JSON list of C-alpha atoms in Angstrom, two decimals:
[
{"chain": "A", "resi": 1, "resn": "ASP", "atom": "CA", "xyz": [0.62, -1.34, -19.08]},
{"chain": "A", "resi": 2, "resn": "GLY", "atom": "CA", "xyz": [-0.84, 1.07, -16.56]},
{"chain": "A", "resi": 3, "resn": "GLY", "atom": "CA", "xyz": [0.51, 1.19, -13.07]},
{"chain": "A", "resi": 4, "resn": "ILE", "atom": "CA", "xyz": [2.24, 3.12, -10.32]},
{"chain": "A", "resi": 5, "resn": "THR", "atom": "CA", "xyz": [5.92, 3.97, -10.43]},
{"chain": "A", "resi": 6, "resn": "GLN", "atom": "CA", "xyz": [7.76, 4.81, -7.25]},
{"chain": "A", "resi": 7, "resn": "SER", "atom": "CA", "xyz": [11.31, 6.10, -7.23]},
{"chain": "A", "resi": 8, "resn": "PRO", "atom": "CA", "xyz": [13.88, 5.65, -6.00]},
{"chain": "A", "resi": 9, "resn": "LYS", "atom": "CA", "xyz": [13.71, 2.06, -4.78]},
{"chain": "A", "resi": 10, "resn": "TYR", "atom": "CA", "xyz": [16.23, 2.82, -2.01]},
{"chain": "A", "resi": 11, "resn": "LEU", "atom": "CA", "xyz": [16.92, 6.19, -0.43]},
{"chain": "A", "resi": 12, "resn": "PHE", "atom": "CA", "xyz": [19.28, 7.35, 2.28]},
{"chain": "A", "resi": 13, "resn": "ARG", "atom": "CA", "xyz": [18.78, 10.44, 4.36]},
{"chain": "A", "resi": 14, "resn": "LYS", "atom": "CA", "xyz": [21.30, 12.39, 6.37]},
{"chain": "A", "resi": 15, "resn": "GLU", "atom": "CA", "xyz": [20.40, 14.01, 9.65]},
{"chain": "A", "resi": 16, "resn": "GLY", "atom": "CA", "xyz": [18.56, 17.30, 9.14]},
{"chain": "A", "resi": 17, "resn": "GLN", "atom": "CA", "xyz": [17.91, 16.64, 5.48]},
{"chain": "A", "resi": 18, "resn": "ASN", "atom": "CA", "xyz": [14.60, 16.69, 3.63]},
{"chain": "A", "resi": 19, "resn": "VAL", "atom": "CA", "xyz": [14.09, 13.98, 1.02]},
{"chain": "A", "resi": 20, "resn": "THR", "atom": "CA", "xyz": [11.34, 13.54, -1.56]},
{"chain": "A", "resi": 21, "resn": "LEU", "atom": "CA", "xyz": [9.85, 10.24, -2.68]},
{"chain": "A", "resi": 22, "resn": "SER", "atom": "CA", "xyz": [8.31, 10.18, -6.11]},
{"chain": "A", "resi": 23, "resn": "CYS", "atom": "CA", "xyz": [5.01, 8.54, -7.04]},
{"chain": "A", "resi": 24, "resn": "GLU", "atom": "CA", "xyz": [3.61, 8.63, -10.58]},
{"chain": "A", "resi": 25, "resn": "GLN", "atom": "CA", "xyz": [0.56, 6.82, -11.95]},
{"chain": "A", "resi": 26, "resn": "ASN", "atom": "CA", "xyz": [-0.73, 6.44, -15.49]},
{"chain": "A", "resi": 27, "resn": "LEU", "atom": "CA", "xyz": [-4.03, 4.83, -14.50]},
{"chain": "A", "resi": 28, "resn": "ASN", "atom": "CA", "xyz": [-5.99, 8.11, -14.65]},
{"chain": "A", "resi": 29, "resn": "HIS", "atom": "CA", "xyz": [-6.97, 7.53, -11.04]},
{"chain": "A", "resi": 30, "resn": "ASP", "atom": "CA", "xyz": [-8.43, 10.39, -9.03]},
{"chain": "A", "resi": 31, "resn": "ALA", "atom": "CA", "xyz": [-7.26, 9.34, -5.57]},
{"chain": "A", "resi": 32, "resn": "MET", "atom": "CA", "xyz": [-3.72, 8.69, -4.38]},
{"chain": "A", "resi": 33, "resn": "TYR", "atom": "CA", "xyz": [-2.32, 7.58, -1.02]},
{"chain": "A", "resi": 34, "resn": "TRP", "atom": "CA", "xyz": [0.93, 7.33, 0.91]},
{"chain": "A", "resi": 35, "resn": "TYR", "atom": "CA", "xyz": [1.45, 4.60, 3.48]},
{"chain": "A", "resi": 36, "resn": "ARG", "atom": "CA", "xyz": [4.29, 3.79, 5.80]},
{"chain": "A", "resi": 37, "resn": "GLN", "atom": "CA", "xyz": [5.18, 0.19, 6.68]},
{"chain": "A", "resi": 38, "resn": "ASP", "atom": "CA", "xyz": [7.42, -0.70, 9.62]},
{"chain": "A", "resi": 39, "resn": "PRO", "atom": "CA", "xyz": [8.78, -4.23, 10.20]},
{"chain": "A", "resi": 40, "resn": "GLY", "atom": "CA", "xyz": [6.18, -6.57, 11.67]},
{"chain": "A", "resi": 41, "resn": "GLN", "atom": "CA", "xyz": [3.44, -3.98, 11.33]},
{"chain": "A", "resi": 42, "resn": "GLY", "atom": "CA", "xyz": [0.68, -3.18, 8.93]},
{"chain": "A", "resi": 43, "resn": "LEU", "atom": "CA", "xyz": [0.46, -0.10, 6.77]},
{"chain": "A", "resi": 44, "resn": "ARG", "atom": "CA", "xyz": [-0.34, 3.27, 8.27]},
{"chain": "A", "resi": 45, "resn": "LEU", "atom": "CA", "xyz": [-1.79, 6.13, 6.27]},
{"chain": "A", "resi": 46, "resn": "ILE", "atom": "CA", "xyz": [0.36, 9.26, 6.01]},
{"chain": "A", "resi": 47, "resn": "TYR", "atom": "CA", "xyz": [-1.55, 11.43, 3.52]},
{"chain": "A", "resi": 48, "resn": "TYR", "atom": "CA", "xyz": [-4.17, 10.97, 0.85]},
{"chain": "A", "resi": 49, "resn": "SER", "atom": "CA", "xyz": [-5.48, 13.06, -2.00]},
{"chain": "A", "resi": 50, "resn": "GLN", "atom": "CA", "xyz": [-8.83, 12.60, -3.68]},
{"chain": "A", "resi": 51, "resn": "ILE", "atom": "CA", "xyz": [-8.49, 15.31, -6.34]},
{"chain": "A", "resi": 52, "resn": "VAL", "atom": "CA", "xyz": [-5.83, 17.61, -7.73]},
{"chain": "A", "resi": 53, "resn": "ASN", "atom": "CA", "xyz": [-4.77, 20.47, -5.45]},
{"chain": "A", "resi": 54, "resn": "ASP", "atom": "CA", "xyz": [-6.40, 18.84, -2.42]},
{"chain": "A", "resi": 55, "resn": "PHE", "atom": "CA", "xyz": [-5.07, 16.42, 0.19]},
{"chain": "A", "resi": 56, "resn": "GLN", "atom": "CA", "xyz": [-5.82, 15.31, 3.74]},
{"chain": "A", "resi": 57, "resn": "LYS", "atom": "CA", "xyz": [-3.70, 14.13, 6.64]},
{"chain": "A", "resi": 58, "resn": "GLY", "atom": "CA", "xyz": [-3.79, 10.50, 7.59]},
{"chain": "A", "resi": 59, "resn": "ASP", "atom": "CA", "xyz": [-2.93, 8.97, 10.95]},
{"chain": "A", "resi": 60, "resn": "ILE", "atom": "CA", "xyz": [0.79, 9.78, 10.98]},
{"chain": "A", "resi": 61, "resn": "ALA", "atom": "CA", "xyz": [1.21, 12.98, 8.95]},
{"chain": "A", "resi": 62, "resn": "GLU", "atom": "CA", "xyz": [3.60, 14.73, 11.33]},
{"chain": "A", "resi": 63, "resn": "GLY", "atom": "CA", "xyz": [7.02, 15.22, 9.76]},
{"chain": "A", "resi": 64, "resn": "TYR", "atom": "CA", "xyz": [5.73, 14.65, 6.23]},
{"chain": "A", "resi": 65, "resn": "SER", "atom": "CA", "xyz": [4.40, 16.89, 3.48]},
{"chain": "A", "resi": 66, "resn": "VAL", "atom": "CA", "xyz": [2.80, 16.26, 0.09]},
{"chain": "A", "resi": 67, "resn": "SER", "atom": "CA", "xyz": [1.61, 18.09, -3.00]},
{"chain": "A", "resi": 68, "resn": "ARG", "atom": "CA", "xyz": [-0.86, 17.21, -5.75]},
{"chain": "A", "resi": 69, "resn": "GLU", "atom": "CA", "xyz": [-0.31, 19.65, -8.58]},
{"chain": "A", "resi": 70, "resn": "LYS", "atom": "CA", "xyz": [-0.98, 17.06, -11.27]},
{"chain": "A", "resi": 71, "resn": "LYS", "atom": "CA", "xyz": [-3.39, 14.16, -11.32]},
{"chain": "A", "resi": 72, "resn": "GLU", "atom": "CA", "xyz": [-0.69, 11.64, -12.09]},
{"chain": "A", "resi": 73, "resn": "SER", "atom": "CA", "xyz": [1.83, 12.75, -9.46]},
{"chain": "A", "resi": 74, "resn": "PHE", "atom": "CA", "xyz": [1.78, 12.69, -5.64]},
{"chain": "A", "resi": 75, "resn": "PRO", "atom": "CA", "xyz": [5.27, 13.24, -4.20]},
{"chain": "A", "resi": 76, "resn": "LEU", "atom": "CA", "xyz": [5.98, 12.75, -0.51]},
{"chain": "A", "resi": 77, "resn": "THR", "atom": "CA", "xyz": [8.59, 14.81, 1.32]},
{"chain": "A", "resi": 78, "resn": "VAL", "atom": "CA", "xyz": [10.06, 13.40, 4.50]},
{"chain": "A", "resi": 79, "resn": "THR", "atom": "CA", "xyz": [11.20, 16.42, 6.44]},
{"chain": "A", "resi": 80, "resn": "SER", "atom": "CA", "xyz": [13.86, 16.76, 9.11]},
{"chain": "A", "resi": 81, "resn": "ALA", "atom": "CA", "xyz": [11.03, 16.97, 11.63]},
{"chain": "A", "resi": 82, "resn": "GLN", "atom": "CA", "xyz": [10.34, 13.26, 11.11]},
{"chain": "A", "resi": 83, "resn": "LYS", "atom": "CA", "xyz": [12.65, 11.80, 13.74]},
{"chain": "A", "resi": 84, "resn": "ASN", "atom": "CA", "xyz": [12.21, 8.16, 12.84]},
{"chain": "A", "resi": 85, "resn": "PRO", "atom": "CA", "xyz": [11.90, 8.02, 9.05]},
{"chain": "A", "resi": 86, "resn": "THR", "atom": "CA", "xyz": [13.43, 4.59, 8.48]},
{"chain": "A", "resi": 87, "resn": "ALA", "atom": "CA", "xyz": [10.63, 2.55, 6.93]},
{"chain": "A", "resi": 88, "resn": "PHE", "atom": "CA", "xyz": [9.16, 1.18, 3.74]},
{"chain": "A", "resi": 89, "resn": "TYR", "atom": "CA", "xyz": [6.92, 3.67, 1.94]},
{"chain": "A", "resi": 90, "resn": "LEU", "atom": "CA", "xyz": [4.11, 2.59, -0.37]},
{"chain": "A", "resi": 91, "resn": "CYS", "atom": "CA", "xyz": [2.14, 4.77, -2.76]},
{"chain": "A", "resi": 92, "resn": "ALA", "atom": "CA", "xyz": [-1.29, 3.68, -3.94]},
{"chain": "A", "resi": 93, "resn": "SER", "atom": "CA", "xyz": [-4.18, 4.90, -6.07]},
{"chain": "A", "resi": 94, "resn": "SER", "atom": "CA", "xyz": [-7.87, 4.29, -6.63]},
{"chain": "A", "resi": 95, "resn": "SER", "atom": "CA", "xyz": [-10.20, 5.13, -9.48]},
{"chain": "A", "resi": 96, "resn": "ARG", "atom": "CA", "xyz": [-12.72, 7.09, -7.46]},
{"chain": "A", "resi": 97, "resn": "GLN", "atom": "CA", "xyz": [-12.90, 9.28, -4.46]},
{"chain": "A", "resi": 98, "resn": "GLY", "atom": "CA", "xyz": [-13.76, 7.58, -1.21]},
{"chain": "A", "resi": 99, "resn": "GLY", "atom": "CA", "xyz": [-12.66, 4.22, -2.44]},
{"chain": "A", "resi": 100, "resn": "GLN", "atom": "CA", "xyz": [-9.86, 2.06, -1.20]},
{"chain": "A", "resi": 101, "resn": "PRO", "atom": "CA", "xyz": [-6.43, 1.62, -2.79]},
{"chain": "A", "resi": 102, "resn": "GLN", "atom": "CA", "xyz": [-6.66, -0.58, -5.83]},
{"chain": "A", "resi": 103, "resn": "HIS", "atom": "CA", "xyz": [-3.13, -0.38, -7.14]},
{"chain": "A", "resi": 104, "resn": "PHE", "atom": "CA", "xyz": [0.12, -0.09, -5.22]},
{"chain": "A", "resi": 105, "resn": "GLY", "atom": "CA", "xyz": [3.62, 0.82, -6.28]},
{"chain": "A", "resi": 106, "resn": "ASP", "atom": "CA", "xyz": [6.68, -1.29, -5.54]},
{"chain": "A", "resi": 107, "resn": "GLY", "atom": "CA", "xyz": [7.68, 0.92, -2.63]},
{"chain": "A", "resi": 108, "resn": "THR", "atom": "CA", "xyz": [10.67, 2.96, -1.51]},
{"chain": "A", "resi": 109, "resn": "ARG", "atom": "CA", "xyz": [12.88, 1.89, 1.37]},
{"chain": "A", "resi": 110, "resn": "LEU", "atom": "CA", "xyz": [14.20, 4.90, 3.28]},
{"chain": "A", "resi": 111, "resn": "SER", "atom": "CA", "xyz": [17.13, 4.59, 5.67]},
{"chain": "A", "resi": 112, "resn": "ILE", "atom": "CA", "xyz": [19.11, 7.00, 7.81]},
{"chain": "A", "resi": 113, "resn": "LEU", "atom": "CA", "xyz": [22.83, 7.44, 7.20]},
{"chain": "B", "resi": 1, "resn": "ALA", "atom": "CA", "xyz": [-11.12, 4.22, 17.46]},
{"chain": "B", "resi": 2, "resn": "GLN", "atom": "CA", "xyz": [-11.28, 1.47, 14.93]},
{"chain": "B", "resi": 3, "resn": "THR", "atom": "CA", "xyz": [-8.68, -1.27, 15.20]},
{"chain": "B", "resi": 4, "resn": "VAL", "atom": "CA", "xyz": [-7.85, -4.40, 13.26]},
{"chain": "B", "resi": 5, "resn": "THR", "atom": "CA", "xyz": [-6.14, -7.39, 14.86]},
{"chain": "B", "resi": 6, "resn": "GLN", "atom": "CA", "xyz": [-4.50, -10.37, 13.24]},
{"chain": "B", "resi": 7, "resn": "SER", "atom": "CA", "xyz": [-3.49, -12.76, 15.99]},
{"chain": "B", "resi": 8, "resn": "GLN", "atom": "CA", "xyz": [-1.47, -15.17, 13.86]},
{"chain": "B", "resi": 9, "resn": "PRO", "atom": "CA", "xyz": [1.94, -13.72, 12.96]},
{"chain": "B", "resi": 10, "resn": "GLU", "atom": "CA", "xyz": [2.83, -16.84, 10.93]},
{"chain": "B", "resi": 11, "resn": "MET", "atom": "CA", "xyz": [0.92, -19.72, 9.38]},
{"chain": "B", "resi": 12, "resn": "SER", "atom": "CA", "xyz": [1.96, -22.63, 7.20]},
{"chain": "B", "resi": 13, "resn": "VAL", "atom": "CA", "xyz": [0.01, -24.92, 4.89]},
{"chain": "B", "resi": 14, "resn": "GLN", "atom": "CA", "xyz": [0.82, -27.88, 2.70]},
{"chain": "B", "resi": 15, "resn": "GLU", "atom": "CA", "xyz": [0.44, -27.33, -1.01]},
{"chain": "B", "resi": 16, "resn": "ALA", "atom": "CA", "xyz": [-3.12, -28.21, -2.21]},
{"chain": "B", "resi": 17, "resn": "GLU", "atom": "CA", "xyz": [-4.48, -28.00, 1.35]},
{"chain": "B", "resi": 18, "resn": "THR", "atom": "CA", "xyz": [-6.77, -25.36, 2.86]},
{"chain": "B", "resi": 19, "resn": "VAL", "atom": "CA", "xyz": [-5.77, -22.70, 5.34]},
{"chain": "B", "resi": 20, "resn": "THR", "atom": "CA", "xyz": [-7.72, -20.05, 7.24]},
{"chain": "B", "resi": 21, "resn": "LEU", "atom": "CA", "xyz": [-6.28, -16.72, 8.35]},
{"chain": "B", "resi": 22, "resn": "SER", "atom": "CA", "xyz": [-8.00, -14.92, 11.21]},
{"chain": "B", "resi": 23, "resn": "CYS", "atom": "CA", "xyz": [-8.90, -11.27, 11.59]},
{"chain": "B", "resi": 24, "resn": "THR", "atom": "CA", "xyz": [-10.96, -9.39, 14.15]},
{"chain": "B", "resi": 25, "resn": "TYR", "atom": "CA", "xyz": [-11.81, -5.73, 14.20]},
{"chain": "B", "resi": 26, "resn": "ASP", "atom": "CA", "xyz": [-13.39, -3.20, 16.47]},
{"chain": "B", "resi": 27, "resn": "THR", "atom": "CA", "xyz": [-15.76, -0.48, 15.34]},
{"chain": "B", "resi": 28, "resn": "SER", "atom": "CA", "xyz": [-18.94, 1.23, 16.43]},
{"chain": "B", "resi": 29, "resn": "GLU", "atom": "CA", "xyz": [-19.99, 1.80, 12.83]},
{"chain": "B", "resi": 30, "resn": "SER", "atom": "CA", "xyz": [-22.66, -0.32, 11.19]},
{"chain": "B", "resi": 31, "resn": "ASP", "atom": "CA", "xyz": [-21.62, 0.30, 7.60]},
{"chain": "B", "resi": 32, "resn": "TYR", "atom": "CA", "xyz": [-18.07, -0.32, 6.48]},
{"chain": "B", "resi": 33, "resn": "TYR", "atom": "CA", "xyz": [-15.86, -2.37, 4.21]},
{"chain": "B", "resi": 34, "resn": "LEU", "atom": "CA", "xyz": [-13.37, -5.12, 4.92]},
{"chain": "B", "resi": 35, "resn": "PHE", "atom": "CA", "xyz": [-10.51, -6.31, 2.75]},
{"chain": "B", "resi": 36, "resn": "TRP", "atom": "CA", "xyz": [-7.74, -8.83, 2.51]},
{"chain": "B", "resi": 37, "resn": "TYR", "atom": "CA", "xyz": [-4.52, -7.73, 0.82]},
{"chain": "B", "resi": 38, "resn": "LYS", "atom": "CA", "xyz": [-1.61, -9.93, -0.19]},
{"chain": "B", "resi": 39, "resn": "GLN", "atom": "CA", "xyz": [2.00, -8.71, -0.09]},
{"chain": "B", "resi": 40, "resn": "PRO", "atom": "CA", "xyz": [4.41, -11.14, -1.78]},
{"chain": "B", "resi": 41, "resn": "PRO", "atom": "CA", "xyz": [8.19, -10.86, -1.37]},
{"chain": "B", "resi": 42, "resn": "SER", "atom": "CA", "xyz": [8.19, -8.28, -4.18]},
{"chain": "B", "resi": 43, "resn": "ARG", "atom": "CA", "xyz": [6.45, -6.03, -1.59]},
{"chain": "B", "resi": 44, "resn": "GLN", "atom": "CA", "xyz": [3.73, -4.89, -3.99]},
{"chain": "B", "resi": 45, "resn": "MET", "atom": "CA", "xyz": [0.31, -5.01, -2.30]},
{"chain": "B", "resi": 46, "resn": "ILE", "atom": "CA", "xyz": [-2.46, -6.84, -4.12]},
{"chain": "B", "resi": 47, "resn": "LEU", "atom": "CA", "xyz": [-6.15, -6.64, -3.27]},
{"chain": "B", "resi": 48, "resn": "VAL", "atom": "CA", "xyz": [-7.41, -10.20, -2.78]},
{"chain": "B", "resi": 49, "resn": "ILE", "atom": "CA", "xyz": [-11.02, -9.83, -1.71]},
{"chain": "B", "resi": 50, "resn": "ARG", "atom": "CA", "xyz": [-13.51, -7.26, -0.49]},
{"chain": "B", "resi": 51, "resn": "GLN", "atom": "CA", "xyz": [-16.61, -7.48, 1.71]},
{"chain": "B", "resi": 52, "resn": "GLU", "atom": "CA", "xyz": [-19.31, -4.87, 2.29]},
{"chain": "B", "resi": 53, "resn": "ALA", "atom": "CA", "xyz": [-20.64, -5.00, 5.85]},
{"chain": "B", "resi": 54, "resn": "TYR", "atom": "CA", "xyz": [-24.24, -4.63, 4.76]},
{"chain": "B", "resi": 55, "resn": "LYS", "atom": "CA", "xyz": [-24.04, -7.80, 2.69]},
{"chain": "B", "resi": 56, "resn": "GLN", "atom": "CA", "xyz": [-24.68, -11.02, 4.56]},
{"chain": "B", "resi": 57, "resn": "GLN", "atom": "CA", "xyz": [-23.31, -13.19, 1.80]},
{"chain": "B", "resi": 58, "resn": "ASN", "atom": "CA", "xyz": [-19.64, -14.01, 2.16]},
{"chain": "B", "resi": 59, "resn": "ALA", "atom": "CA", "xyz": [-17.42, -12.77, -0.68]},
{"chain": "B", "resi": 60, "resn": "THR", "atom": "CA", "xyz": [-15.62, -15.28, -2.87]},
{"chain": "B", "resi": 61, "resn": "GLU", "atom": "CA", "xyz": [-12.87, -14.86, -5.46]},
{"chain": "B", "resi": 62, "resn": "ASN", "atom": "CA", "xyz": [-11.84, -18.16, -7.03]},
{"chain": "B", "resi": 63, "resn": "ARG", "atom": "CA", "xyz": [-9.87, -20.06, -4.34]},
{"chain": "B", "resi": 64, "resn": "PHE", "atom": "CA", "xyz": [-10.25, -17.25, -1.82]},
{"chain": "B", "resi": 65, "resn": "SER", "atom": "CA", "xyz": [-13.31, -16.85, 0.36]},
{"chain": "B", "resi": 66, "resn": "VAL", "atom": "CA", "xyz": [-14.16, -15.10, 3.58]},
{"chain": "B", "resi": 67, "resn": "ASN", "atom": "CA", "xyz": [-16.19, -15.94, 6.66]},
{"chain": "B", "resi": 68, "resn": "PHE", "atom": "CA", "xyz": [-17.72, -12.65, 7.72]},
{"chain": "B", "resi": 69, "resn": "GLN", "atom": "CA", "xyz": [-19.32, -12.69, 11.17]},
{"chain": "B", "resi": 70, "resn": "LYS", "atom": "CA", "xyz": [-20.57, -9.15, 11.74]},
{"chain": "B", "resi": 71, "resn": "ALA", "atom": "CA", "xyz": [-21.85, -9.62, 15.27]},
{"chain": "B", "resi": 72, "resn": "ALA", "atom": "CA", "xyz": [-18.57, -11.20, 16.33]},
{"chain": "B", "resi": 73, "resn": "LYS", "atom": "CA", "xyz": [-16.58, -8.63, 14.30]},
{"chain": "B", "resi": 74, "resn": "SER", "atom": "CA", "xyz": [-14.64, -11.41, 12.69]},
{"chain": "B", "resi": 75, "resn": "PHE", "atom": "CA", "xyz": [-13.41, -11.59, 9.09]},
{"chain": "B", "resi": 76, "resn": "SER", "atom": "CA", "xyz": [-11.35, -14.68, 8.28]},
{"chain": "B", "resi": 77, "resn": "LEU", "atom": "CA", "xyz": [-9.82, -15.58, 4.92]},
{"chain": "B", "resi": 78, "resn": "LYS", "atom": "CA", "xyz": [-9.91, -19.14, 3.61]},
{"chain": "B", "resi": 79, "resn": "ILE", "atom": "CA", "xyz": [-7.50, -20.18, 0.89]},
{"chain": "B", "resi": 80, "resn": "SER", "atom": "CA", "xyz": [-8.42, -23.47, -0.78]},
{"chain": "B", "resi": 81, "resn": "ASP", "atom": "CA", "xyz": [-6.10, -25.66, -2.84]},
{"chain": "B", "resi": 82, "resn": "SER", "atom": "CA", "xyz": [-3.09, -23.64, -1.66]},
{"chain": "B", "resi": 83, "resn": "GLN", "atom": "CA", "xyz": [-0.41, -22.97, -4.25]},
{"chain": "B", "resi": 84, "resn": "LEU", "atom": "CA", "xyz": [3.25, -22.07, -3.87]},
{"chain": "B", "resi": 85, "resn": "GLY", "atom": "CA", "xyz": [2.44, -18.62, -5.27]},
{"chain": "B", "resi": 86, "resn": "ASP", "atom": "CA", "xyz": [0.13, -17.97, -2.33]},
{"chain": "B", "resi": 87, "resn": "ALA", "atom": "CA", "xyz": [3.13, -17.61, -0.04]},
{"chain": "B", "resi": 88, "resn": "ALA", "atom": "CA", "xyz": [3.09, -14.01, 1.13]},
{"chain": "B", "resi": 89, "resn": "MET", "atom": "CA", "xyz": [2.14, -11.71, 3.95]},
{"chain": "B", "resi": 90, "resn": "TYR", "atom": "CA", "xyz": [-1.60, -11.19, 4.20]},
{"chain": "B", "resi": 91, "resn": "PHE", "atom": "CA", "xyz": [-3.16, -8.07, 5.66]},
{"chain": "B", "resi": 92, "resn": "CYS", "atom": "CA", "xyz": [-6.70, -7.60, 6.83]},
{"chain": "B", "resi": 93, "resn": "ALA", "atom": "CA", "xyz": [-7.98, -4.04, 6.45]},
{"chain": "B", "resi": 94, "resn": "TYR", "atom": "CA", "xyz": [-11.02, -1.99, 7.43]},
{"chain": "B", "resi": 95, "resn": "ARG", "atom": "CA", "xyz": [-12.45, 1.08, 5.75]},
{"chain": "B", "resi": 96, "resn": "PRO", "atom": "CA", "xyz": [-15.26, 3.17, 7.20]},
{"chain": "B", "resi": 97, "resn": "HIS", "atom": "CA", "xyz": [-18.15, 3.97, 4.90]},
{"chain": "B", "resi": 98, "resn": "GLY", "atom": "CA", "xyz": [-18.04, 7.34, 3.30]},
{"chain": "B", "resi": 99, "resn": "ASN", "atom": "CA", "xyz": [-15.66, 9.57, 1.48]},
{"chain": "B", "resi": 100, "resn": "THR", "atom": "CA", "xyz": [-12.57, 9.12, 3.62]},
{"chain": "B", "resi": 101, "resn": "GLY", "atom": "CA", "xyz": [-10.21, 7.00, 1.56]},
{"chain": "B", "resi": 102, "resn": "LYS", "atom": "CA", "xyz": [-8.82, 5.72, 4.84]},
{"chain": "B", "resi": 103, "resn": "LEU", "atom": "CA", "xyz": [-7.77, 2.11, 5.37]},
{"chain": "B", "resi": 104, "resn": "ILE", "atom": "CA", "xyz": [-6.84, 0.65, 8.75]},
{"chain": "B", "resi": 105, "resn": "PHE", "atom": "CA", "xyz": [-4.58, -2.38, 8.49]},
{"chain": "B", "resi": 106, "resn": "GLY", "atom": "CA", "xyz": [-3.88, -5.28, 10.80]},
{"chain": "B", "resi": 107, "resn": "GLN", "atom": "CA", "xyz": [-0.35, -6.37, 11.64]},
{"chain": "B", "resi": 108, "resn": "GLY", "atom": "CA", "xyz": [-0.23, -9.04, 8.96]},
{"chain": "B", "resi": 109, "resn": "THR", "atom": "CA", "xyz": [0.10, -12.84, 8.81]},
{"chain": "B", "resi": 110, "resn": "THR", "atom": "CA", "xyz": [2.99, -14.45, 6.99]},
{"chain": "B", "resi": 111, "resn": "LEU", "atom": "CA", "xyz": [1.82, -17.54, 5.10]},
{"chain": "B", "resi": 112, "resn": "GLN", "atom": "CA", "xyz": [4.29, -20.25, 4.18]},
{"chain": "B", "resi": 113, "resn": "VAL", "atom": "CA", "xyz": [3.26, -22.86, 1.61]},
{"chain": "B", "resi": 114, "resn": "LYS", "atom": "CA", "xyz": [5.16, -26.15, 1.81]},
{"chain": "B", "resi": 115, "resn": "PRO", "atom": "CA", "xyz": [5.60, -28.27, -1.34]}
]
């Protein structure tokens, strides 16, 4: 079955450390997205990519970086510049540019050690 | 700036009954899209229903329907014949028209379904 795979499910970061969250999709979707979810709040867009080798900042891109070297992969790096990284991170995809997320992964929960 | 507000942090409904979740939004755009997403305890987000602002007819998907009031900027979700599997957090979301890929979410409403 097609879908989105996020790994790891749980991740711990030490102070000053960069960590990378993986997102892979086998849906042949053009667009991919990263969202952050804090307790009691809705999702906020970090970055999105509508085609390979192109991506745009969302509302809360500071302290994060992404790459889109392959259509099926959209990894998110949480850098040491992100001072409050503890959150639930969701990756999503859609079949066409300018659309809205149609499929979501199961998420990665990131915590600070 | 566009905003989405869900004023009900928690709602409960008896199994087989009907419940309505509220959502209001603020925008100066005339063309946009509205959505309801469901997030069950598994945390995976599921698209429930979608409404284009230019369409006057309210969207319906099986037991789920919306009441879209464009002038009032209101977009409520009605769940009929509620089932235990409907228990989840529900998010209202707004997307501006055009090639942005950007969704703005409300804070969410947790729905409890009582047997």
